Amino acid sequence: MPELPEVETVRRGLSPMMEGKTFLRVEQRRPDLRFPFPARFAERLTGQTVRHLGRAAKFLKAELSSGEMLIMHLGMTGRFTIDGAPTASFAADPGSDAKHDHVVFHLEGGVQITYNDPRRFGFMELWPVAQFDAYPRLKKLGPEPLSNGFSAAYLNEALAGRQTPIKAALLDQAVVAGLGNIYVLEALFRAGISPKRKAASVVGARAERLAPAVNAVIAEAIEAGGSSISDFAATDGSLGYFQHSFDVYDREGEPCKTCADPIKRIVQSSRSSFYCGKCQR
DNA sequence: GCTTGGACCTGATTGC
DNA sequence: TGCAATCAGGTCCAAG
């Protein structure tokens, strides 16, 4: 389940394969993912050179020589595999399911990058670089963790008056961009804040704990992802997922790593929340 | 304006 | 053993 750290890991893996390279051929194997592909998608990519591969929140953005931006979102199960690369470490994933290979990018130098997405929650779009600020899906995003705009003072302001649980508020991309279910729960555990607590009450000392907790969780996950690329590629060649041990996520009934009380599970906004009822208030 | 919950999607897991 | 139901979750959107 790609959240910001996983997407950054994917970006770092794809970047050396894509930047400065030209799309020789693009195979689009179905009309849509979560949304329909842009009109003449493959045609508009073919012959274009990737000037830069960047990221905004969970979105990957490839700036093309045509003046368009290829925007890619991995959704829940999207992944890229690199094949035929000059470096043998990025071999094809033998376990991948080819029937969910929806897009194949053939780049110069014999590099083949395949987008696989069983649940098709991901999407790809093309948008003019010059008008990127107006791209609707990114226009309403809040600041990213680790950015200058994200701080305890910002949280004080952004959460003021919000009656929804803090868990739901942090999942709102307009409040913080790039957080998903897992890292929200991990950050709340570190900050000692219950996911049930009303967002508006997370001010002052609580916000002072939460902002650095969010930053630390994301920074550590990016570091773990980055360092796992080579290990993971050596085994199956895929990018974007890495093993990570969590303090509370998916640990219902297991002892809290701080106080040994069993981790609880509740459902909020139709999503599972895991927390320690003793450490988190 | 804010909040909630359903829809989308399919593989894996659970329950009968 | 086999089938059906449930769950997972990022984002959008309709409804309250």
mmCIF file of C-alpha atoms (C1' of nucleotides) in Angstrom:
data_model
loop_
_atom_site.group_PDB
_atom_site.id
_atom_site.type_symbol
_atom_site.label_atom_id
_atom_site.label_comp_id
_atom_site.label_asym_id
_atom_site.label_seq_id
_atom_site.Cartn_x
_atom_site.Cartn_y
_atom_site.Cartn_z
ATOM 1 C CA MET A 1 0.000 0.000 0.000
ATOM 2 C CA PRO A 2 2.038 2.894 -1.252
ATOM 3 C CA GLU A 3 2.113 5.929 0.953
ATOM 4 C CA LEU A 4 4.509 8.823 0.573
ATOM 5 C CA PRO A 5 7.666 6.884 1.571
ATOM 6 C CA GLU A 6 6.896 4.042 -0.836
ATOM 7 C CA VAL A 7 6.215 6.467 -3.672
ATOM 8 C CA GLU A 8 9.491 8.234 -2.948
ATOM 9 C CA THR A 9 11.222 4.848 -3.003
ATOM 10 C CA VAL A 10 9.671 4.124 -6.395
ATOM 11 C CA ARG A 11 10.748 7.540 -7.660
ATOM 12 C CA ARG A 12 14.323 6.924 -6.586
ATOM 13 C CA GLY A 13 14.296 3.545 -8.290
ATOM 14 C CA LEU A 14 12.791 4.781 -11.539
ATOM 15 C CA SER A 15 14.641 8.050 -11.775
ATOM 16 C CA PRO A 16 17.970 6.733 -13.133
ATOM 17 C CA MET A 17 16.102 4.561 -15.624
ATOM 18 C CA MET A 18 13.834 7.314 -16.943
ATOM 19 C CA GLU A 19 15.494 10.696 -16.656
ATOM 20 C CA GLY A 20 17.064 11.809 -19.915
ATOM 21 C CA LYS A 21 15.602 8.784 -21.691
ATOM 22 C CA THR A 22 13.154 8.790 -24.593
ATOM 23 C CA PHE A 23 10.001 6.684 -24.856
ATOM 24 C CA LEU A 24 10.518 4.581 -27.987
ATOM 25 C CA ARG A 25 7.193 2.801 -27.634
ATOM 26 C CA VAL A 26 4.387 2.686 -25.074
ATOM 27 C CA GLU A 27 1.958 -0.208 -24.727
ATOM 28 C CA GLN A 28 -1.375 0.703 -23.186
ATOM 29 C CA ARG A 29 -3.174 -2.580 -22.645
ATOM 30 C CA ARG A 30 -6.580 -1.416 -21.444
ATOM 31 C CA PRO A 31 -8.679 1.736 -21.777
ATOM 32 C CA ASP A 32 -8.640 2.689 -18.133
ATOM 33 C CA LEU A 33 -7.273 2.185 -14.646
ATOM 34 C CA ARG A 34 -9.209 3.987 -11.949
ATOM 35 C CA PHE A 35 -9.917 6.646 -14.570
ATOM 36 C CA PRO A 36 -9.762 6.396 -18.373
ATOM 37 C CA PHE A 37 -6.319 7.000 -19.844
ATOM 38 C CA PRO A 38 -5.921 10.365 -21.592
ATOM 39 C CA ALA A 39 -6.825 10.436 -25.289
ATOM 40 C CA ARG A 40 -3.998 9.128 -27.520
ATOM 41 C CA PHE A 41 -2.005 8.354 -24.365
ATOM 42 C CA ALA A 42 0.650 6.127 -25.955
ATOM 43 C CA GLU A 43 0.959 8.373 -28.978
ATOM 44 C CA ARG A 44 1.514 11.481 -26.839
ATOM 45 C CA LEU A 45 4.316 9.770 -24.937
ATOM 46 C CA THR A 46 6.115 8.141 -27.832
ATOM 47 C CA GLY A 47 9.210 10.055 -28.892
ATOM 48 C CA GLN A 48 9.167 12.243 -25.776
ATOM 49 C CA THR A 49 12.126 12.502 -23.431
ATOM 50 C CA VAL A 50 11.721 12.476 -19.650
ATOM 51 C CA ARG A 51 13.398 15.644 -18.420
ATOM 52 C CA HIS A 52 12.805 15.062 -14.736
ATOM 53 C CA LEU A 53 10.992 12.561 -12.541
ATOM 54 C CA GLY A 54 9.608 14.235 -9.445
ATOM 55 C CA ARG A 55 7.052 13.562 -6.758
ATOM 56 C CA ALA A 56 4.321 15.536 -5.065
ATOM 57 C CA ALA A 57 2.702 13.749 -2.124
ATOM 58 C CA LYS A 58 1.806 10.287 -3.510
ATOM 59 C CA PHE A 59 1.912 11.444 -7.128
ATOM 60 C CA LEU A 60 4.824 10.737 -9.458
ATOM 61 C CA LYS A 61 5.313 13.424 -12.106
ATOM 62 C CA ALA A 62 7.467 12.994 -15.175
ATOM 63 C CA GLU A 63 8.207 16.196 -17.038
ATOM 64 C CA LEU A 64 8.302 15.496 -20.773
ATOM 65 C CA SER A 65 10.043 17.252 -23.631
ATOM 66 C CA SER A 66 6.594 17.841 -25.198
ATOM 67 C CA GLY A 67 5.725 20.276 -22.414
ATOM 68 C CA GLU A 68 3.321 17.807 -20.853
ATOM 69 C CA MET A 69 3.592 16.222 -17.414
ATOM 70 C CA LEU A 70 2.945 12.496 -17.077
ATOM 71 C CA ILE A 71 1.265 12.178 -13.684
ATOM 72 C CA MET A 72 1.112 8.715 -12.154
ATOM 73 C CA HIS A 73 -0.572 7.480 -8.985
ATOM 74 C CA LEU A 74 -0.033 3.932 -7.695
ATOM 75 C CA GLY A 75 -3.357 3.681 -5.920
ATOM 76 C CA MET A 76 -3.353 0.676 -3.622
ATOM 77 C CA THR A 77 -1.587 -2.032 -5.563
ATOM 78 C CA GLY A 78 0.284 -0.258 -8.322
ATOM 79 C CA ARG A 79 3.924 -1.208 -8.858
ATOM 80 C CA PHE A 80 6.628 -0.744 -11.423
ATOM 81 C CA THR A 81 9.108 -3.348 -12.519
ATOM 82 C CA ILE A 82 12.191 -2.637 -14.540
ATOM 83 C CA ASP A 83 13.324 -5.111 -17.124
ATOM 84 C CA GLY A 84 16.132 -5.225 -19.621
ATOM 85 C CA ALA A 85 18.013 -2.555 -17.753
ATOM 86 C CA PRO A 86 21.759 -2.290 -18.189
ATOM 87 C CA THR A 87 22.187 -3.248 -14.542
ATOM 88 C CA ALA A 88 21.312 -6.892 -14.066
ATOM 89 C CA SER A 89 20.097 -6.302 -10.527
ATOM 90 C CA PHE A 90 16.772 -5.061 -11.856
ATOM 91 C CA ALA A 91 15.592 -8.333 -13.348
ATOM 92 C CA ALA A 92 11.948 -8.986 -14.030
ATOM 93 C CA ASP A 93 9.792 -10.073 -11.133
ATOM 94 C CA PRO A 94 9.200 -13.780 -11.662
ATOM 95 C CA GLY A 95 6.184 -13.696 -9.402
ATOM 96 C CA SER A 96 4.361 -10.863 -11.113
ATOM 97 C CA ASP A 97 1.011 -11.462 -12.689
ATOM 98 C CA ALA A 98 1.270 -10.423 -16.324
ATOM 99 C CA LYS A 99 -2.484 -10.109 -16.756
ATOM 100 C CA HIS A 100 -2.326 -7.008 -14.583
ATOM 101 C CA ASP A 101 0.523 -5.451 -16.557
ATOM 102 C CA HIS A 102 -1.463 -2.487 -17.855
ATOM 103 C CA VAL A 103 1.228 -0.214 -19.271
ATOM 104 C CA VAL A 104 4.671 -1.034 -20.629
ATOM 105 C CA PHE A 105 7.112 1.784 -21.334
ATOM 106 C CA HIS A 106 9.916 0.924 -23.765
ATOM 107 C CA LEU A 107 12.727 3.416 -23.350
ATOM 108 C CA GLU A 108 15.936 3.896 -25.248
ATOM 109 C CA GLY A 109 18.783 1.654 -24.163
ATOM 110 C CA GLY A 110 16.508 -1.386 -24.057
ATOM 111 C CA VAL A 111 14.935 -0.437 -20.739
ATOM 112 C CA GLN A 112 11.405 -1.714 -20.238
ATOM 113 C CA ILE A 113 9.322 -0.378 -17.362
ATOM 114 C CA THR A 114 6.068 -2.179 -16.634
ATOM 115 C CA TYR A 115 3.188 -0.828 -14.588
ATOM 116 C CA ASN A 116 1.244 -3.602 -12.861
ATOM 117 C CA ASP A 117 -1.875 -2.884 -10.801
ATOM 118 C CA PRO A 118 -4.274 -5.738 -9.916
ATOM 119 C CA ARG A 119 -6.912 -3.566 -8.279
ATOM 120 C CA ARG A 120 -6.525 -0.670 -10.673
ATOM 121 C CA PHE A 121 -6.852 2.036 -8.048
ATOM 122 C CA GLY A 122 -3.950 3.825 -9.677
ATOM 123 C CA PHE A 123 -4.177 6.196 -12.632
ATOM 124 C CA MET A 124 -2.081 8.035 -15.213
ATOM 125 C CA GLU A 125 -2.846 11.447 -16.639
ATOM 126 C CA LEU A 126 -1.195 14.037 -18.874
ATOM 127 C CA TRP A 127 -1.278 17.707 -17.963
ATOM 128 C CA PRO A 128 0.526 20.762 -19.385
ATOM 129 C CA VAL A 129 3.647 21.522 -17.342
ATOM 130 C CA ALA A 130 3.010 25.251 -17.658
ATOM 131 C CA GLN A 131 -0.384 24.865 -15.958
ATOM 132 C CA PHE A 132 0.669 22.309 -13.406
ATOM 133 C CA ASP A 133 -0.416 24.522 -10.515
ATOM 134 C CA ALA A 134 -3.970 24.153 -11.745
ATOM 135 C CA TYR A 135 -3.896 20.338 -11.797
ATOM 136 C CA PRO A 136 -7.029 19.665 -9.741
ATOM 137 C CA ARG A 137 -5.878 16.577 -7.841
ATOM 138 C CA LEU A 138 -2.852 18.372 -6.440
ATOM 139 C CA LYS A 139 -4.307 21.833 -6.063
ATOM 140 C CA LYS A 140 -6.017 21.103 -2.777
ATOM 141 C CA LEU A 141 -3.188 19.263 -1.049
ATOM 142 C CA GLY A 142 -1.856 20.440 2.286
ATOM 143 C CA PRO A 143 1.872 20.583 3.091
ATOM 144 C CA GLU A 144 3.929 17.392 3.050
ATOM 145 C CA PRO A 145 5.622 16.012 6.136
ATOM 146 C CA LEU A 146 9.295 17.072 6.255
ATOM 147 C CA SER A 147 8.456 20.254 4.342
ATOM 148 C CA ASN A 148 8.859 23.775 5.690
ATOM 149 C CA GLY A 149 5.125 24.292 5.774
ATOM 150 C CA PHE A 150 4.491 21.372 8.110
ATOM 151 C CA SER A 151 4.948 22.173 11.796
ATOM 152 C CA ALA A 152 3.191 22.184 15.145
ATOM 153 C CA ALA A 153 2.079 25.741 14.455
ATOM 154 C CA TYR A 154 0.586 24.637 11.154
ATOM 155 C CA LEU A 155 -1.281 21.757 12.851
ATOM 156 C CA ASN A 156 -2.664 24.153 15.456
ATOM 157 C CA GLU A 157 -4.123 26.206 12.662
ATOM 158 C CA ALA A 158 -5.237 23.389 10.352
ATOM 159 C CA LEU A 159 -6.970 21.352 13.059
ATOM 160 C CA ALA A 160 -8.710 24.261 14.772
ATOM 161 C CA GLY A 161 -12.439 23.723 15.025
ATOM 162 C CA ARG A 162 -12.394 20.304 13.366
ATOM 163 C CA GLN A 163 -14.823 17.979 15.111
ATOM 164 C CA THR A 164 -13.678 14.847 13.306
ATOM 165 C CA PRO A 165 -11.302 12.357 15.008
ATOM 166 C CA ILE A 166 -7.615 13.197 14.602
ATOM 167 C CA LYS A 167 -7.152 9.959 12.673
ATOM 168 C CA ALA A 168 -9.612 11.101 9.987
ATOM 169 C CA ALA A 169 -8.170 14.627 9.935
ATOM 170 C CA LEU A 170 -4.640 13.352 9.283
ATOM 171 C CA LEU A 171 -5.894 11.134 6.462
ATOM 172 C CA ASP A 172 -7.354 14.235 4.815
ATOM 173 C CA GLN A 173 -4.821 15.143 2.117
ATOM 174 C CA ALA A 174 -5.841 18.775 2.415
ATOM 175 C CA VAL A 175 -4.489 18.778 5.982
ATOM 176 C CA VAL A 176 -1.303 16.780 5.404
ATOM 177 C CA ALA A 177 -0.371 15.466 1.972
ATOM 178 C CA GLY A 178 0.989 11.969 1.610
ATOM 179 C CA LEU A 179 -0.106 10.268 4.813
ATOM 180 C CA GLY A 180 -2.065 7.043 4.607
ATOM 181 C CA ASN A 181 -3.650 4.780 7.173
ATOM 182 C CA ILE A 182 -0.463 3.063 8.325
ATOM 183 C CA TYR A 183 1.751 6.070 8.952
ATOM 184 C CA VAL A 184 -1.062 8.083 10.540
ATOM 185 C CA LEU A 185 -1.494 5.319 13.116
ATOM 186 C CA GLU A 186 2.240 4.958 13.687
ATOM 187 C CA ALA A 187 2.672 8.708 14.156
ATOM 188 C CA LEU A 188 -0.243 8.905 16.589
ATOM 189 C CA PHE A 189 1.276 6.092 18.634
ATOM 190 C CA ARG A 190 4.618 7.879 18.833
ATOM 191 C CA ALA A 191 2.926 11.102 19.827
ATOM 192 C CA GLY A 192 0.858 9.327 22.500
ATOM 193 C CA ILE A 193 -2.375 10.589 20.979
ATOM 194 C CA SER A 194 -5.489 8.420 20.635
ATOM 195 C CA PRO A 195 -6.847 8.134 17.086
ATOM 196 C CA LYS A 196 -10.279 8.786 18.610
ATOM 197 C CA ARG A 197 -9.318 12.181 20.016
ATOM 198 C CA LYS A 198 -11.145 15.111 18.463
ATOM 199 C CA ALA A 199 -8.867 16.883 15.965
ATOM 200 C CA ALA A 200 -9.603 20.310 17.416
ATOM 201 C CA SER A 201 -8.151 19.197 20.759
ATOM 202 C CA VAL A 202 -4.783 18.344 19.227
ATOM 203 C CA VAL A 203 -3.219 21.721 19.937
ATOM 204 C CA GLY A 204 -0.383 23.032 22.042
ATOM 205 C CA ALA A 205 1.761 20.284 23.555
ATOM 206 C CA ARG A 206 -0.048 17.569 21.609
ATOM 207 C CA ALA A 207 0.619 19.308 18.299
ATOM 208 C CA GLU A 208 4.212 19.820 19.425
ATOM 209 C CA ARG A 209 4.507 16.045 19.810
ATOM 210 C CA LEU A 210 2.556 15.117 16.698
ATOM 211 C CA ALA A 211 4.421 17.150 14.078
ATOM 212 C CA PRO A 212 7.866 15.672 14.838
ATOM 213 C CA ALA A 213 6.312 12.202 15.225
ATOM 214 C CA VAL A 214 4.850 12.429 11.706
ATOM 215 C CA ASN A 215 8.170 13.659 10.340
ATOM 216 C CA ALA A 216 10.133 10.920 12.078
ATOM 217 C CA VAL A 217 7.859 8.111 10.882
ATOM 218 C CA ILE A 218 8.005 9.324 7.287
ATOM 219 C CA ALA A 219 11.764 9.987 7.342
ATOM 220 C CA GLU A 220 12.500 6.550 8.751
ATOM 221 C CA ALA A 221 10.242 4.859 6.229
ATOM 222 C CA ILE A 222 11.895 6.676 3.332
ATOM 223 C CA GLU A 223 15.269 5.658 4.654
ATOM 224 C CA ALA A 224 14.138 2.040 5.055
ATOM 225 C CA GLY A 225 12.689 2.064 1.542
ATOM 226 C CA GLY A 226 15.750 3.536 0.000
ATOM 227 C CA SER A 227 18.058 1.137 1.719
ATOM 228 C CA SER A 228 15.883 -1.807 0.818
ATOM 229 C CA ILE A 229 15.878 -1.157 -2.925
ATOM 230 C CA SER A 230 19.024 -3.139 -3.593
ATOM 231 C CA ASP A 231 18.046 -5.976 -1.271
ATOM 232 C CA PHE A 232 14.594 -6.219 -2.720
ATOM 233 C CA ALA A 233 15.726 -5.904 -6.304
ATOM 234 C CA ALA A 234 18.156 -8.734 -5.745
ATOM 235 C CA THR A 235 15.308 -11.052 -4.868
ATOM 236 C CA ASP A 236 12.491 -10.167 -7.214
ATOM 237 C CA GLY A 237 13.345 -6.951 -9.011
ATOM 238 C CA SER A 238 10.304 -4.985 -7.965
ATOM 239 C CA LEU A 239 10.250 -1.514 -6.486
ATOM 240 C CA GLY A 240 7.927 0.239 -4.153
ATOM 241 C CA TYR A 241 7.305 -2.128 -1.312
ATOM 242 C CA PHE A 242 9.580 -2.910 1.571
ATOM 243 C CA GLN A 243 9.427 -4.789 4.775
ATOM 244 C CA HIS A 244 8.892 -2.546 7.731
ATOM 245 C CA SER A 245 8.108 -3.310 11.313
ATOM 246 C CA PHE A 246 5.271 -1.322 12.798
ATOM 247 C CA ASP A 247 4.564 -0.371 16.400
ATOM 248 C CA VAL A 248 0.789 -0.670 16.194
ATOM 249 C CA TYR A 249 -0.379 -1.259 12.626
ATOM 250 C CA ASP A 250 -1.890 -4.736 12.158
ATOM 251 C CA ARG A 251 -0.828 -5.753 15.680
ATOM 252 C CA GLU A 252 -4.253 -6.231 17.273
ATOM 253 C CA GLY A 253 -3.943 -8.202 20.507
ATOM 254 C CA GLU A 254 -0.149 -8.114 20.490
ATOM 255 C CA PRO A 255 1.621 -6.352 23.375
ATOM 256 C CA CYS A 256 2.328 -2.650 23.130
ATOM 257 C CA LYS A 257 6.060 -2.145 22.672
ATOM 258 C CA THR A 258 6.013 0.465 25.441
ATOM 259 C CA CYS A 259 3.657 -0.839 28.143
ATOM 260 C CA ALA A 260 2.814 -4.413 27.015
ATOM 261 C CA ASP A 261 -0.931 -3.758 27.066
ATOM 262 C CA PRO A 262 -2.647 -5.443 24.100
ATOM 263 C CA ILE A 263 -3.001 -3.278 20.994
ATOM 264 C CA LYS A 264 -6.631 -2.467 20.239
ATOM 265 C CA ARG A 265 -8.371 -2.326 16.878
ATOM 266 C CA ILE A 266 -11.360 -0.157 16.052
ATOM 267 C CA VAL A 267 -12.940 0.973 12.787
ATOM 268 C CA GLN A 268 -12.967 4.673 11.938
ATOM 269 C CA SER A 269 -14.224 6.044 8.631
ATOM 270 C CA SER A 270 -14.511 2.437 7.431
ATOM 271 C CA ARG A 271 -10.780 1.951 8.047
ATOM 272 C CA SER A 272 -9.035 -0.049 10.739
ATOM 273 C CA SER A 273 -7.307 1.879 13.499
ATOM 274 C CA PHE A 274 -4.762 0.232 15.794
ATOM 275 C CA TYR A 275 -3.659 1.875 19.023
ATOM 276 C CA CYS A 276 -2.638 1.367 22.631
ATOM 277 C CA GLY A 277 -5.410 2.427 24.982
ATOM 278 C CA LYS A 278 -2.909 3.036 27.769
ATOM 279 C CA CYS A 279 -0.151 4.969 25.978
ATOM 280 C CA GLN A 280 -2.407 6.950 23.676
ATOM 281 C CA ARG A 281 -4.841 9.462 25.146
ATOM 282 C "C1'" DG B 1 -18.480 24.194 5.013
ATOM 283 C "C1'" DC B 2 -17.722 20.026 7.309
ATOM 284 C "C1'" DT B 3 -18.280 15.121 7.974
ATOM 285 C "C1'" DT B 4 -19.527 10.501 6.825
ATOM 286 C "C1'" DG B 5 -19.881 6.610 4.158
ATOM 287 C "C1'" DG B 6 -20.333 4.245 -0.286
ATOM 288 C "C1'" DA B 7 -18.161 3.106 -4.663
ATOM 289 C "C1'" DC B 8 -14.401 1.593 -7.250
ATOM 290 C "C1'" DC B 9 -11.474 -3.124 -7.668
ATOM 291 C "C1'" DT B 10 -9.653 -7.894 -7.037
ATOM 292 C "C1'" DG B 11 -6.529 -11.053 -4.407
ATOM 293 C "C1'" DA B 12 -6.140 -12.966 0.076
ATOM 294 C "C1'" DT B 13 -8.219 -14.500 4.088
ATOM 295 C "C1'" DT B 14 -11.879 -16.184 6.935
ATOM 296 C "C1'" DG B 15 -16.014 -18.729 7.954
ATOM 297 C "C1'" DC B 16 -19.305 -22.166 7.110
ATOM 298 C "C1'" DT C 1 -12.680 -29.386 -0.013
ATOM 299 C "C1'" DG C 2 -15.150 -25.782 -1.941
ATOM 300 C "C1'" DC C 3 -17.812 -21.902 -2.010
ATOM 301 C "C1'" DA C 4 -19.332 -17.372 -0.262
ATOM 302 C "C1'" DA C 5 -18.539 -13.476 2.404
ATOM 303 C "C1'" DT C 6 -15.421 -10.222 4.137
ATOM 304 C "C1'" DC C 7 -11.430 -7.343 4.233
ATOM 305 C "C1'" DA C 8 -7.746 -4.346 2.589
ATOM 306 C "C1'" DG C 9 -7.327 0.995 1.430
ATOM 307 C "C1'" DG C 10 -6.462 6.026 -1.687
ATOM 308 C "C1'" DT C 11 -9.403 8.966 -3.715
ATOM 309 C "C1'" DC C 12 -13.702 10.852 -5.355
ATOM 310 C "C1'" DC C 13 -18.284 12.073 -4.715
ATOM 311 C "C1'" DA C 14 -22.985 12.198 -2.977
ATOM 312 C "C1'" DA C 15 -25.679 12.733 0.982
ATOM 313 C "C1'" DG C 16 -26.587 14.332 5.541
#
